[in-house]
Amino acid sequence: MLENDLTTDLIVLESHINSLFDSVRKGSAMLKAFQSFEMRLFNQNSLVEVIGYILDNAKAVFDLDQITLCLLDEHGDFSRLLGDALVKLTDQQGLMVVRDREALQAKFGYFVHSYLGPFEQEHFGYFFTTLEVPPASIAITPLYRGGKYLGTLNMGSRRADRFSCTQTNDLIACLSMVIGICFENHLNVDTIQRTSYIDTLTGVNNRRFLEQRIGEELSRCQRSDDPLTCLFLDIDGFKSINDKYGHQTGDRVLSTVAKAIKNQLRNSDILVRYGGDEFIALLSNISHSTGLEIAERMRRNVQSLEITFSENRIPVTLSIGLATYRSDLNQPLATAEAAARLVNTADAAMYQAKNKGRNRVEYAEIRFDRPLVLNG
Ligand SMILES: Nc1nc2c(ncn2[C@@H]2O[C@H](COP(=O)(O)OP(=O)(O)OP(=O)(O)O)[C@@H](O)[C@H]2O)c(=O)[nH]1
């Protein structure tokens, strides 16, 4: 009798131990998969890659039927960083971008805390639109970046017991924290990059930005057969403004002129302080004749600026050189050479304006029959 009882106890114990081993094995496999997912997430090179990786791979790693991301993008940072990839991620991969916090709150509820439990179409339908059969259970967890609410990570399963309100959500909390950190890293890198392209005195972009962007602008114009007009703008007699009124007033003149130039440009145009008292504007899809009108408006606008020193008006004028790149110039140039020729030609036109008496706009044709002389 006693022997029988002992045998039964041993069988129960063995089965219990086996089931414990089984959950340890499952837990450890899940942990390994999570760690590898986490490492890969940190190794992605851009926000596009991070989001693409989550949406493409998290389902398999976390045994899900659907995963989506809803991002709150009040300042447009996410959209800017995602660029052209935004459409594909939204249409095909389950990304949602919401610009307005109130709209998110009013329409879908504002998920400050995680929700794990049964799916309800009325409350959670927005987050799980791409699944043919709605999930039976879901987990919606908020994403934060340095205390700032970024949106939600939304996971769905056809299994009703996959997510429940009694379940501990340590792994999900950890996953959302890792994703939040990755997003923060990429947004921070973007902020650093953008500030390193700003001229601190005038607030417009700097020469490094032009070097970074001019190739892209030219390639785009070459592809679409649009002209690209370059204005080279230089303040006349700026040295004597400094000498007469002092360096600080010179600085004030520089930033006021930069603002006046920028006011004549579209948001899509590029304006950089090229150095000292020189600025370059790149106007995409603007022909040389329209470019001349814009440059002339800038010249007149700067001439009429009211910049004063001890109640006396400081006369400020601009000399502007203009050149236009057109892909029909029949010169299949490498982008770098086209960029250098465009800037050099506008620079040469600006020198003509100086030589012809300053406070004027001059245009020059890009020449291909001369060797390229690189600006310093
Ligand atoms: N206040 C101020 N002056 C600067 C700054 N950077 C460069 N400069 C001065 O800008 C002046 C540029 O003058 P130049 O390029 O010699 O020519 P200019 O006097 O404008 O004469 P033209 O161009 O021939 O009409 C120099 O005296 C520089 O010292 C700056 O950030 N602030």
mmCIF file of C-alpha atoms and ligand atoms in Angstrom:
data_model
loop_
_atom_site.group_PDB
_atom_site.id
_atom_site.type_symbol
_atom_site.label_atom_id
_atom_site.label_comp_id
_atom_site.label_asym_id
_atom_site.label_seq_id
_atom_site.Cartn_x
_atom_site.Cartn_y
_atom_site.Cartn_z
ATOM 1 C CA MET A 1 0.000 0.000 0.000
ATOM 2 C CA LEU A 2 2.723 2.370 1.136
ATOM 3 C CA GLU A 3 4.827 1.302 -1.841
ATOM 4 C CA ASN A 4 1.934 2.094 -4.216
ATOM 5 C CA ASP A 5 1.430 5.532 -2.666
ATOM 6 C CA LEU A 6 5.138 6.288 -3.015
ATOM 7 C CA THR A 7 5.125 5.224 -6.659
ATOM 8 C CA THR A 8 2.121 7.467 -7.388
ATOM 9 C CA ASP A 9 3.804 10.396 -5.600
ATOM 10 C CA LEU A 10 6.981 9.836 -7.593
ATOM 11 C CA ILE A 11 5.053 9.802 -10.894
ATOM 12 C CA VAL A 12 3.268 13.065 -9.976
ATOM 13 C CA LEU A 13 6.588 14.597 -8.919
ATOM 14 C CA GLU A 14 8.307 13.480 -12.100
ATOM 15 C CA SER A 15 5.542 14.916 -14.270
ATOM 16 C CA HIS A 16 5.691 18.154 -12.270
ATOM 17 C CA ILE A 17 9.467 18.361 -12.710
ATOM 18 C CA ASN A 18 9.136 17.632 -16.424
ATOM 19 C CA SER A 19 6.585 20.361 -16.837
ATOM 20 C CA LEU A 20 8.872 22.736 -14.901
ATOM 21 C CA PHE A 21 11.777 21.765 -17.183
ATOM 22 C CA ASP A 22 9.516 22.323 -20.150
ATOM 23 C CA SER A 23 8.592 25.843 -19.066
ATOM 24 C CA VAL A 24 12.238 26.613 -18.235
ATOM 25 C CA ARG A 25 13.245 25.405 -21.740
ATOM 26 C CA LYS A 26 10.467 27.494 -23.339
ATOM 27 C CA GLY A 27 11.344 30.502 -21.180
ATOM 28 C CA SER A 28 15.015 30.237 -21.992
ATOM 29 C CA ALA A 29 14.333 29.830 -25.752
ATOM 30 C CA MET A 30 12.078 32.894 -25.616
ATOM 31 C CA LEU A 31 14.731 34.839 -23.714
ATOM 32 C CA LYS A 32 17.390 33.892 -26.272
ATOM 33 C CA ALA A 33 15.111 34.879 -29.156
ATOM 34 C CA PHE A 34 14.314 38.142 -27.390
ATOM 35 C CA GLN A 35 17.992 38.936 -26.784
ATOM 36 C CA SER A 36 18.862 38.265 -30.400
ATOM 37 C CA PHE A 37 15.885 40.399 -31.559
ATOM 38 C CA GLU A 38 17.008 43.182 -29.220
ATOM 39 C CA MET A 39 20.625 43.061 -30.530
ATOM 40 C CA ARG A 40 19.463 43.177 -34.133
ATOM 41 C CA LEU A 41 17.167 46.089 -33.342
ATOM 42 C CA PHE A 42 20.074 48.069 -31.879
ATOM 43 C CA ASN A 43 22.186 47.248 -34.939
ATOM 44 C CA GLN A 44 19.776 48.730 -37.466
ATOM 45 C CA ASN A 45 21.224 51.806 -39.158
ATOM 46 C CA SER A 46 18.167 53.992 -39.457
ATOM 47 C CA LEU A 47 14.670 54.507 -38.139
ATOM 48 C CA VAL A 48 13.296 53.055 -41.381
ATOM 49 C CA GLU A 49 15.296 49.879 -40.763
ATOM 50 C CA VAL A 50 14.256 49.678 -37.080
ATOM 51 C CA ILE A 51 10.548 49.970 -37.880
ATOM 52 C CA GLY A 52 10.832 47.634 -40.881
ATOM 53 C CA TYR A 53 12.658 45.077 -38.719
ATOM 54 C CA ILE A 54 10.024 45.190 -35.948
ATOM 55 C CA LEU A 55 7.101 44.865 -38.348
ATOM 56 C CA ASP A 56 8.749 42.092 -40.379
ATOM 57 C CA ASN A 57 10.274 39.952 -37.628
ATOM 58 C CA ALA A 58 8.513 40.408 -34.297
ATOM 59 C CA LYS A 59 5.606 38.139 -35.275
ATOM 60 C CA ALA A 60 7.834 35.079 -35.582
ATOM 61 C CA VAL A 61 9.949 35.871 -32.527
ATOM 62 C CA PHE A 62 7.016 36.553 -30.207
ATOM 63 C CA ASP A 63 4.568 34.023 -31.649
ATOM 64 C CA LEU A 64 2.050 36.586 -32.907
ATOM 65 C CA ASP A 65 -0.434 36.802 -35.755
ATOM 66 C CA GLN A 66 -0.146 40.540 -36.126
ATOM 67 C CA ILE A 67 2.058 43.401 -35.028
ATOM 68 C CA THR A 68 1.500 47.076 -35.754
ATOM 69 C CA LEU A 69 3.007 50.336 -34.576
ATOM 70 C CA CYS A 70 1.099 53.549 -34.007
ATOM 71 C CA LEU A 71 3.356 56.616 -33.758
ATOM 72 C CA LEU A 72 2.363 60.001 -32.401
ATOM 73 C CA ASP A 73 4.213 62.491 -34.594
ATOM 74 C CA GLU A 74 3.194 65.940 -33.375
ATOM 75 C CA HIS A 75 6.281 67.709 -34.730
ATOM 76 C CA GLY A 76 6.712 65.633 -37.873
ATOM 77 C CA ASP A 77 10.072 64.168 -36.700
ATOM 78 C CA PHE A 78 9.122 60.577 -37.511
ATOM 79 C CA SER A 79 7.650 61.457 -40.903
ATOM 80 C CA ARG A 80 10.732 63.469 -41.844
ATOM 81 C CA LEU A 81 13.089 60.666 -40.863
ATOM 82 C CA LEU A 82 11.031 58.000 -42.604
ATOM 83 C CA GLY A 83 10.857 60.080 -45.800
ATOM 84 C CA ASP A 84 9.753 58.120 -48.853
ATOM 85 C CA ALA A 85 9.666 54.837 -46.868
ATOM 86 C CA LEU A 86 6.697 56.127 -44.841
ATOM 87 C CA VAL A 87 4.177 55.226 -47.572
ATOM 88 C CA LYS A 88 5.415 51.643 -47.929
ATOM 89 C CA LEU A 89 5.597 51.088 -44.166
ATOM 90 C CA THR A 90 2.065 52.457 -43.783
ATOM 91 C CA ASP A 91 0.480 50.697 -46.732
ATOM 92 C CA GLN A 92 2.119 47.306 -46.489
ATOM 93 C CA GLN A 93 3.668 46.764 -43.110
ATOM 94 C CA GLY A 94 1.282 48.001 -40.401
ATOM 95 C CA LEU A 95 2.629 51.426 -39.438
ATOM 96 C CA MET A 96 0.206 54.169 -38.397
ATOM 97 C CA VAL A 97 1.315 57.757 -37.944
ATOM 98 C CA VAL A 98 -0.965 60.158 -36.101
ATOM 99 C CA ARG A 99 -0.107 63.875 -36.086
ATOM 100 C CA ASP A 100 -2.586 65.036 -33.496
ATOM 101 C CA ARG A 101 -2.556 63.888 -29.860
ATOM 102 C CA GLU A 102 -6.174 64.914 -29.320
ATOM 103 C CA ALA A 103 -7.310 62.947 -32.374
ATOM 104 C CA LEU A 104 -5.492 59.887 -31.073
ATOM 105 C CA GLN A 105 -7.059 60.319 -27.672
ATOM 106 C CA ALA A 106 -10.573 61.021 -28.945
ATOM 107 C CA LYS A 107 -10.742 58.352 -31.613
ATOM 108 C CA PHE A 108 -8.808 55.463 -30.223
ATOM 109 C CA GLY A 109 -8.273 56.147 -26.560
ATOM 110 C CA TYR A 110 -4.910 57.279 -25.377
ATOM 111 C CA PHE A 111 -2.936 54.286 -24.210
ATOM 112 C CA VAL A 112 -0.827 55.442 -21.319
ATOM 113 C CA HIS A 113 -0.802 51.996 -19.707
ATOM 114 C CA SER A 114 -0.487 48.595 -21.303
ATOM 115 C CA TYR A 115 -3.605 46.605 -22.131
ATOM 116 C CA LEU A 116 -3.489 42.811 -22.316
ATOM 117 C CA GLY A 117 -6.698 40.910 -22.901
ATOM 118 C CA PRO A 118 -9.513 40.131 -25.307
ATOM 119 C CA PHE A 119 -9.824 42.077 -28.557
ATOM 120 C CA GLU A 120 -12.791 44.441 -28.855
ATOM 121 C CA GLN A 121 -13.429 45.895 -32.301
ATOM 122 C CA GLU A 122 -14.974 49.092 -30.933
ATOM 123 C CA HIS A 123 -11.952 50.058 -28.863
ATOM 124 C CA PHE A 124 -8.998 48.436 -30.579
ATOM 125 C CA GLY A 125 -10.111 47.947 -34.201
ATOM 126 C CA TYR A 126 -7.941 50.830 -35.462
ATOM 127 C CA PHE A 127 -4.743 49.099 -34.381
ATOM 128 C CA PHE A 128 -5.485 45.786 -36.081
ATOM 129 C CA THR A 129 -6.951 46.603 -39.464
ATOM 130 C CA THR A 130 -4.744 44.449 -41.686
ATOM 131 C CA LEU A 131 -5.692 41.072 -40.249
ATOM 132 C CA GLU A 132 -8.411 39.180 -42.176
ATOM 133 C CA VAL A 133 -9.642 37.433 -39.042
ATOM 134 C CA PRO A 134 -9.582 39.768 -36.026
ATOM 135 C CA PRO A 135 -7.245 38.706 -33.220
ATOM 136 C CA ALA A 136 -8.764 36.938 -30.226
ATOM 137 C CA SER A 137 -6.386 38.467 -27.698
ATOM 138 C CA ILE A 138 -4.140 41.496 -27.894
ATOM 139 C CA ALA A 139 -1.432 43.455 -26.114
ATOM 140 C CA ILE A 140 -1.187 47.218 -26.605
ATOM 141 C CA THR A 141 1.715 48.832 -24.871
ATOM 142 C CA PRO A 142 2.816 52.492 -24.837
ATOM 143 C CA LEU A 143 6.196 53.578 -26.175
ATOM 144 C CA TYR A 144 8.091 56.362 -24.454
ATOM 145 C CA ARG A 145 11.204 58.354 -25.351
ATOM 146 C CA GLY A 146 12.812 60.065 -22.375
ATOM 147 C CA GLY A 147 9.444 60.357 -20.637
ATOM 148 C CA LYS A 148 7.753 61.506 -23.856
ATOM 149 C CA TYR A 149 4.860 59.503 -25.235
ATOM 150 C CA LEU A 150 5.706 58.176 -28.712
ATOM 151 C CA GLY A 151 2.769 55.921 -29.525
ATOM 152 C CA THR A 152 1.924 52.266 -29.091
ATOM 153 C CA LEU A 153 3.190 48.821 -29.993
ATOM 154 C CA ASN A 154 0.244 46.574 -30.812
ATOM 155 C CA MET A 155 0.378 42.801 -30.833
ATOM 156 C CA GLY A 156 -2.435 40.454 -31.773
ATOM 157 C CA SER A 157 -2.920 36.701 -31.562
ATOM 158 C CA ARG A 158 -5.685 34.400 -32.797
ATOM 159 C CA ARG A 159 -5.245 32.444 -29.568
ATOM 160 C CA ALA A 160 -7.562 33.730 -26.865
ATOM 161 C CA ASP A 161 -5.118 32.653 -24.134
ATOM 162 C CA ARG A 162 -2.063 34.391 -25.694
ATOM 163 C CA PHE A 163 -2.627 37.685 -23.833
ATOM 164 C CA SER A 164 -4.670 38.045 -20.654
ATOM 165 C CA CYS A 165 -5.018 40.695 -17.979
ATOM 166 C CA THR A 166 -3.666 38.300 -15.334
ATOM 167 C CA GLN A 167 -0.476 37.700 -17.307
ATOM 168 C CA THR A 168 2.794 39.350 -16.232
ATOM 169 C CA ASN A 169 3.994 41.587 -19.029
ATOM 170 C CA ASP A 170 7.701 41.944 -18.157
ATOM 171 C CA LEU A 171 8.836 40.844 -21.608
ATOM 172 C CA ILE A 172 6.413 43.190 -23.373
ATOM 173 C CA ALA A 173 7.452 46.085 -21.097
ATOM 174 C CA CYS A 174 11.087 45.271 -21.858
ATOM 175 C CA LEU A 175 10.402 45.107 -25.600
ATOM 176 C CA SER A 176 8.608 48.453 -25.602
ATOM 177 C CA MET A 177 11.487 49.985 -23.620
ATOM 178 C CA VAL A 178 14.055 48.676 -26.122
ATOM 179 C CA ILE A 179 11.995 50.007 -29.047
ATOM 180 C CA GLY A 180 11.628 53.376 -27.281
ATOM 181 C CA ILE A 181 15.423 53.563 -26.803
ATOM 182 C CA CYS A 182 16.061 52.692 -30.470
ATOM 183 C CA PHE A 183 13.619 55.381 -31.605
ATOM 184 C CA GLU A 184 15.217 57.878 -29.232
ATOM 185 C CA ASN A 185 18.711 57.084 -30.547
ATOM 186 C CA HIS A 186 17.725 57.641 -34.152
ATOM 187 C CA LEU A 187 15.755 60.813 -33.374
ATOM 188 C CA ASN A 188 18.760 62.128 -31.386
ATOM 189 C CA VAL A 189 21.216 61.353 -34.194
ATOM 190 C CA ASP A 190 18.880 63.217 -36.547
ATOM 191 C CA THR A 191 18.762 66.245 -34.203
ATOM 192 C CA ILE A 192 22.573 66.283 -33.927
ATOM 193 C CA GLN A 193 22.934 66.035 -37.694
ATOM 194 C CA ARG A 194 20.442 68.792 -38.328
ATOM 195 C CA THR A 195 22.052 71.157 -35.782
ATOM 196 C CA SER A 196 25.476 70.478 -37.271
ATOM 197 C CA TYR A 197 24.097 71.803 -40.576
ATOM 198 C CA ILE A 198 22.926 75.115 -39.100
ATOM 199 C CA ASP A 199 24.897 78.353 -39.113
ATOM 200 C CA THR A 200 24.484 79.596 -35.539
ATOM 201 C CA LEU A 201 24.756 83.304 -36.377
ATOM 202 C CA THR A 202 22.107 83.526 -39.080
ATOM 203 C CA GLY A 203 20.021 80.413 -38.385
ATOM 204 C CA VAL A 204 20.177 79.322 -42.040
ATOM 205 C CA ASN A 205 21.991 76.158 -43.132
ATOM 206 C CA ASN A 206 25.762 76.075 -43.512
ATOM 207 C CA ARG A 207 28.169 75.093 -46.285
ATOM 208 C CA ARG A 208 28.343 71.469 -45.104
ATOM 209 C CA PHE A 209 24.601 71.218 -45.676
ATOM 210 C CA LEU A 210 25.011 72.450 -49.243
ATOM 211 C CA GLU A 211 27.761 69.879 -49.846
ATOM 212 C CA GLN A 212 25.450 67.221 -48.505
ATOM 213 C CA ARG A 213 22.360 68.274 -50.473
ATOM 214 C CA ILE A 214 23.470 69.734 -53.798
ATOM 215 C CA GLY A 215 24.139 66.288 -55.298
ATOM 216 C CA GLU A 216 20.678 65.070 -54.288
ATOM 217 C CA GLU A 217 19.042 68.195 -55.741
ATOM 218 C CA LEU A 218 20.946 67.811 -59.005
ATOM 219 C CA SER A 219 20.145 64.117 -59.322
ATOM 220 C CA ARG A 220 16.473 64.871 -58.756
ATOM 221 C CA CYS A 221 16.520 67.604 -61.434
ATOM 222 C CA GLN A 222 18.403 65.289 -63.831
ATOM 223 C CA ARG A 223 15.799 62.562 -63.316
ATOM 224 C CA SER A 224 12.807 64.852 -63.767
ATOM 225 C CA ASP A 225 14.369 67.070 -66.465
ATOM 226 C CA ASP A 226 13.756 70.136 -64.305
ATOM 227 C CA PRO A 227 16.141 73.093 -64.163
ATOM 228 C CA LEU A 228 18.097 73.881 -61.000
ATOM 229 C CA THR A 229 18.987 77.524 -60.424
ATOM 230 C CA CYS A 230 21.813 78.594 -58.148
ATOM 231 C CA LEU A 231 22.104 82.122 -56.721
ATOM 232 C CA PHE A 232 25.441 83.275 -55.305
ATOM 233 C CA LEU A 233 24.805 86.296 -53.064
ATOM 234 C CA ASP A 234 27.484 88.498 -51.523
ATOM 235 C CA ILE A 235 27.000 91.606 -49.350
ATOM 236 C CA ASP A 236 28.691 94.660 -50.892
ATOM 237 C CA GLY A 237 31.466 96.379 -48.946
ATOM 238 C CA PHE A 238 30.787 94.277 -45.861
ATOM 239 C CA LYS A 239 34.327 94.819 -44.573
ATOM 240 C CA SER A 240 33.684 98.567 -44.332
ATOM 241 C CA ILE A 241 30.380 97.915 -42.479
ATOM 242 C CA ASN A 242 32.416 95.999 -39.904
ATOM 243 C CA ASP A 243 35.081 98.694 -39.832
ATOM 244 C CA LYS A 244 32.612 101.572 -39.498
ATOM 245 C CA TYR A 245 29.979 100.121 -37.168
ATOM 246 C CA GLY A 246 31.808 97.304 -35.425
ATOM 247 C CA HIS A 247 31.729 93.526 -35.688
ATOM 248 C CA GLN A 248 28.529 93.130 -33.631
ATOM 249 C CA THR A 249 26.605 95.383 -35.990
ATOM 250 C CA GLY A 250 28.166 93.409 -38.854
ATOM 251 C CA ASP A 251 26.713 90.255 -37.293
ATOM 252 C CA ARG A 252 23.304 91.931 -37.058
ATOM 253 C CA VAL A 253 23.518 92.889 -40.738
ATOM 254 C CA LEU A 254 24.395 89.298 -41.673
ATOM 255 C CA SER A 255 21.423 87.773 -39.865
ATOM 256 C CA THR A 256 18.973 90.441 -41.088
ATOM 257 C CA VAL A 257 20.112 89.943 -44.697
ATOM 258 C CA ALA A 258 19.844 86.139 -44.301
ATOM 259 C CA LYS A 259 16.224 86.506 -43.114
ATOM 260 C CA ALA A 260 15.405 88.899 -45.966
ATOM 261 C CA ILE A 261 16.790 86.428 -48.529
ATOM 262 C CA LYS A 262 14.958 83.513 -46.934
ATOM 263 C CA ASN A 263 11.680 85.444 -47.051
ATOM 264 C CA GLN A 264 11.852 85.415 -50.843
ATOM 265 C CA LEU A 265 12.303 81.636 -51.025
ATOM 266 C CA ARG A 266 9.911 78.697 -50.924
ATOM 267 C CA ASN A 267 10.127 76.203 -48.063
ATOM 268 C CA SER A 268 11.566 73.647 -50.465
ATOM 269 C CA ASP A 269 14.444 75.917 -51.537
ATOM 270 C CA ILE A 270 17.843 75.637 -49.951
ATOM 271 C CA LEU A 271 19.644 78.628 -48.467
ATOM 272 C CA VAL A 272 23.095 78.357 -46.934
ATOM 273 C CA ARG A 273 25.637 80.759 -45.555
ATOM 274 C CA TYR A 274 28.572 79.751 -47.718
ATOM 275 C CA GLY A 275 31.156 81.711 -45.740
ATOM 276 C CA GLY A 276 31.727 85.261 -44.325
ATOM 277 C CA ASP A 277 29.236 87.478 -46.145
ATOM 278 C CA GLU A 278 28.387 84.980 -48.924
ATOM 279 C CA PHE A 279 25.146 83.017 -49.300
ATOM 280 C CA ILE A 280 24.022 80.408 -51.821
ATOM 281 C CA ALA A 281 20.407 79.635 -52.683
ATOM 282 C CA LEU A 282 19.377 76.557 -54.685
ATOM 283 C CA LEU A 283 16.003 76.812 -56.372
ATOM 284 C CA SER A 284 14.770 73.557 -57.822
ATOM 285 C CA ASN A 285 12.534 73.578 -60.875
ATOM 286 C CA ILE A 286 13.180 77.303 -61.422
ATOM 287 C CA SER A 287 14.300 78.453 -64.868
ATOM 288 C CA HIS A 288 16.947 81.128 -65.264
ATOM 289 C CA SER A 289 14.364 83.798 -66.230
ATOM 290 C CA THR A 290 12.233 83.157 -63.125
ATOM 291 C CA GLY A 291 15.468 82.931 -61.120
ATOM 292 C CA LEU A 292 16.429 86.409 -62.351
ATOM 293 C CA GLU A 293 13.086 87.809 -61.175
ATOM 294 C CA ILE A 294 13.515 86.199 -57.739
ATOM 295 C CA ALA A 295 17.108 87.453 -57.455
ATOM 296 C CA GLU A 296 16.039 90.936 -58.469
ATOM 297 C CA ARG A 297 13.327 90.888 -55.765
ATOM 298 C CA MET A 298 15.933 89.834 -53.206
ATOM 299 C CA ARG A 299 18.309 92.601 -54.286
ATOM 300 C CA ARG A 300 15.592 95.277 -54.000
ATOM 301 C CA ASN A 301 14.372 93.858 -50.711
ATOM 302 C CA VAL A 302 17.835 93.963 -49.110
ATOM 303 C CA GLN A 303 18.488 97.457 -50.464
ATOM 304 C CA SER A 304 15.355 98.711 -48.706
ATOM 305 C CA LEU A 305 16.122 97.070 -45.321
ATOM 306 C CA GLU A 306 16.009 99.435 -42.370
ATOM 307 C CA ILE A 307 19.068 98.429 -40.379
ATOM 308 C CA THR A 308 20.169 101.232 -38.083
ATOM 309 C CA PHE A 309 23.160 102.134 -35.951
ATOM 310 C CA SER A 310 22.735 105.002 -33.453
ATOM 311 C CA GLU A 311 19.544 105.885 -35.293
ATOM 312 C CA ASN A 312 21.410 106.155 -38.598
ATOM 313 C CA ARG A 313 20.405 103.831 -41.427
ATOM 314 C CA ILE A 314 23.162 101.495 -42.630
ATOM 315 C CA PRO A 315 23.005 101.118 -46.413
ATOM 316 C CA VAL A 316 23.226 97.423 -47.290
ATOM 317 C CA THR A 317 23.229 95.996 -50.817
ATOM 318 C CA LEU A 318 23.810 92.614 -52.478
ATOM 319 C CA SER A 319 25.624 91.500 -55.604
ATOM 320 C CA ILE A 320 24.012 88.355 -56.975
ATOM 321 C CA GLY A 321 25.309 85.865 -59.540
ATOM 322 C CA LEU A 322 22.961 83.354 -61.140
ATOM 323 C CA ALA A 323 23.506 80.107 -63.034
ATOM 324 C CA THR A 324 21.044 77.422 -64.082
ATOM 325 C CA TYR A 325 21.704 73.730 -64.640
ATOM 326 C CA ARG A 326 19.481 72.026 -67.204
ATOM 327 C CA SER A 327 19.757 68.369 -68.077
ATOM 328 C CA ASP A 328 19.130 69.257 -71.740
ATOM 329 C CA LEU A 329 22.541 70.934 -71.835
ATOM 330 C CA ASN A 330 23.583 67.720 -73.560
ATOM 331 C CA GLN A 331 26.488 67.201 -71.259
ATOM 332 C CA PRO A 332 26.081 64.003 -69.277
ATOM 333 C CA LEU A 333 28.088 65.130 -66.269
ATOM 334 C CA ALA A 334 28.807 63.257 -63.078
ATOM 335 C CA THR A 335 26.752 64.875 -60.321
ATOM 336 C CA ALA A 336 29.804 66.165 -58.428
ATOM 337 C CA GLU A 337 31.150 67.888 -61.509
ATOM 338 C CA ALA A 338 27.740 69.334 -62.406
ATOM 339 C CA ALA A 339 27.464 70.676 -58.826
ATOM 340 C CA ALA A 340 30.927 72.257 -58.944
ATOM 341 C CA ARG A 341 30.290 73.825 -62.373
ATOM 342 C CA LEU A 342 26.926 75.206 -61.226
ATOM 343 C CA VAL A 343 28.347 76.864 -58.092
ATOM 344 C CA ASN A 344 31.500 78.121 -59.883
ATOM 345 C CA THR A 345 29.442 79.685 -62.654
ATOM 346 C CA ALA A 346 27.121 81.451 -60.202
ATOM 347 C CA ASP A 347 30.215 82.641 -58.306
ATOM 348 C CA ALA A 348 31.754 83.991 -61.529
ATOM 349 C CA ALA A 349 28.476 85.763 -62.335
ATOM 350 C CA MET A 350 28.539 87.333 -58.867
ATOM 351 C CA TYR A 351 32.060 88.671 -59.585
ATOM 352 C CA GLN A 352 30.735 90.193 -62.802
ATOM 353 C CA ALA A 353 28.068 91.952 -60.723
ATOM 354 C CA LYS A 354 30.816 93.292 -58.435
ATOM 355 C CA ASN A 355 32.893 94.435 -61.407
ATOM 356 C CA LYS A 356 29.920 96.163 -63.014
ATOM 357 C CA GLY A 357 29.414 98.352 -59.950
ATOM 358 C CA ARG A 358 27.766 96.080 -57.274
ATOM 359 C CA ASN A 359 24.099 96.046 -56.130
ATOM 360 C CA ARG A 360 23.048 94.140 -59.238
ATOM 361 C CA VAL A 361 22.178 90.687 -60.591
ATOM 362 C CA GLU A 362 24.214 88.980 -63.312
ATOM 363 C CA TYR A 363 23.637 85.689 -65.125
ATOM 364 C CA ALA A 364 26.264 83.356 -66.610
ATOM 365 C CA GLU A 365 25.886 80.240 -68.802
ATOM 366 C CA ILE A 366 27.546 77.074 -67.543
ATOM 367 C CA ARG A 367 30.528 76.377 -69.847
ATOM 368 C CA PHE A 368 31.765 72.862 -70.507
ATOM 369 C CA ASP A 369 34.671 73.725 -72.780
ATOM 370 C CA ARG A 370 36.858 74.917 -69.935
ATOM 371 C CA PRO A 371 38.608 72.872 -67.279
ATOM 372 C CA LEU A 372 36.827 72.914 -63.948
ATOM 373 C CA VAL A 373 38.480 75.168 -61.345
ATOM 374 C CA LEU A 374 37.395 74.129 -57.843
ATOM 375 C CA ASN A 375 36.447 76.801 -55.323
ATOM 376 C CA GLY A 376 38.472 76.858 -52.143
HETATM 377 N N1 LIG B 1 30.719 90.698 -38.501
HETATM 378 C C1 LIG B 1 31.189 89.637 -39.131
HETATM 379 N N2 LIG B 1 32.060 89.778 -40.134
HETATM 380 C C2 LIG B 1 32.510 88.684 -40.787
HETATM 381 C C3 LIG B 1 32.083 87.399 -40.429
HETATM 382 N N3 LIG B 1 32.674 86.506 -41.253
HETATM 383 C C4 LIG B 1 33.446 87.221 -42.102
HETATM 384 N N4 LIG B 1 33.346 88.550 -41.830
HETATM 385 C C5 LIG B 1 34.002 89.672 -42.489
HETATM 386 O O1 LIG B 1 33.366 89.861 -43.755
HETATM 387 C C6 LIG B 1 34.228 90.630 -44.555
HETATM 388 C C7 LIG B 1 34.100 90.171 -45.981
HETATM 389 O O2 LIG B 1 34.626 91.161 -46.758
HETATM 390 P P1 LIG B 1 35.239 90.885 -48.171
HETATM 391 O O3 LIG B 1 34.886 89.516 -48.641
HETATM 392 O O4 LIG B 1 36.686 91.229 -48.114
HETATM 393 O O5 LIG B 1 34.551 91.858 -49.130
HETATM 394 P P2 LIG B 1 33.611 93.092 -48.973
HETATM 395 O O6 LIG B 1 34.146 94.096 -47.971
HETATM 396 O O7 LIG B 1 32.222 92.585 -48.715
HETATM 397 O O8 LIG B 1 33.695 93.736 -50.402
HETATM 398 P P3 LIG B 1 33.039 93.209 -51.734
HETATM 399 O O9 LIG B 1 32.618 91.796 -51.513
HETATM 400 O O10 LIG B 1 34.118 93.310 -52.754
HETATM 401 O O11 LIG B 1 31.900 94.098 -51.991
HETATM 402 C C8 LIG B 1 35.633 90.436 -43.965
HETATM 403 O O12 LIG B 1 36.066 91.660 -43.417
HETATM 404 C C9 LIG B 1 35.445 89.416 -42.852
HETATM 405 O O13 LIG B 1 36.262 89.669 -41.725
HETATM 406 C C10 LIG B 1 31.166 87.259 -39.349
HETATM 407 O O14 LIG B 1 30.713 86.158 -38.962
HETATM 408 N N5 LIG B 1 30.738 88.383 -38.737
#
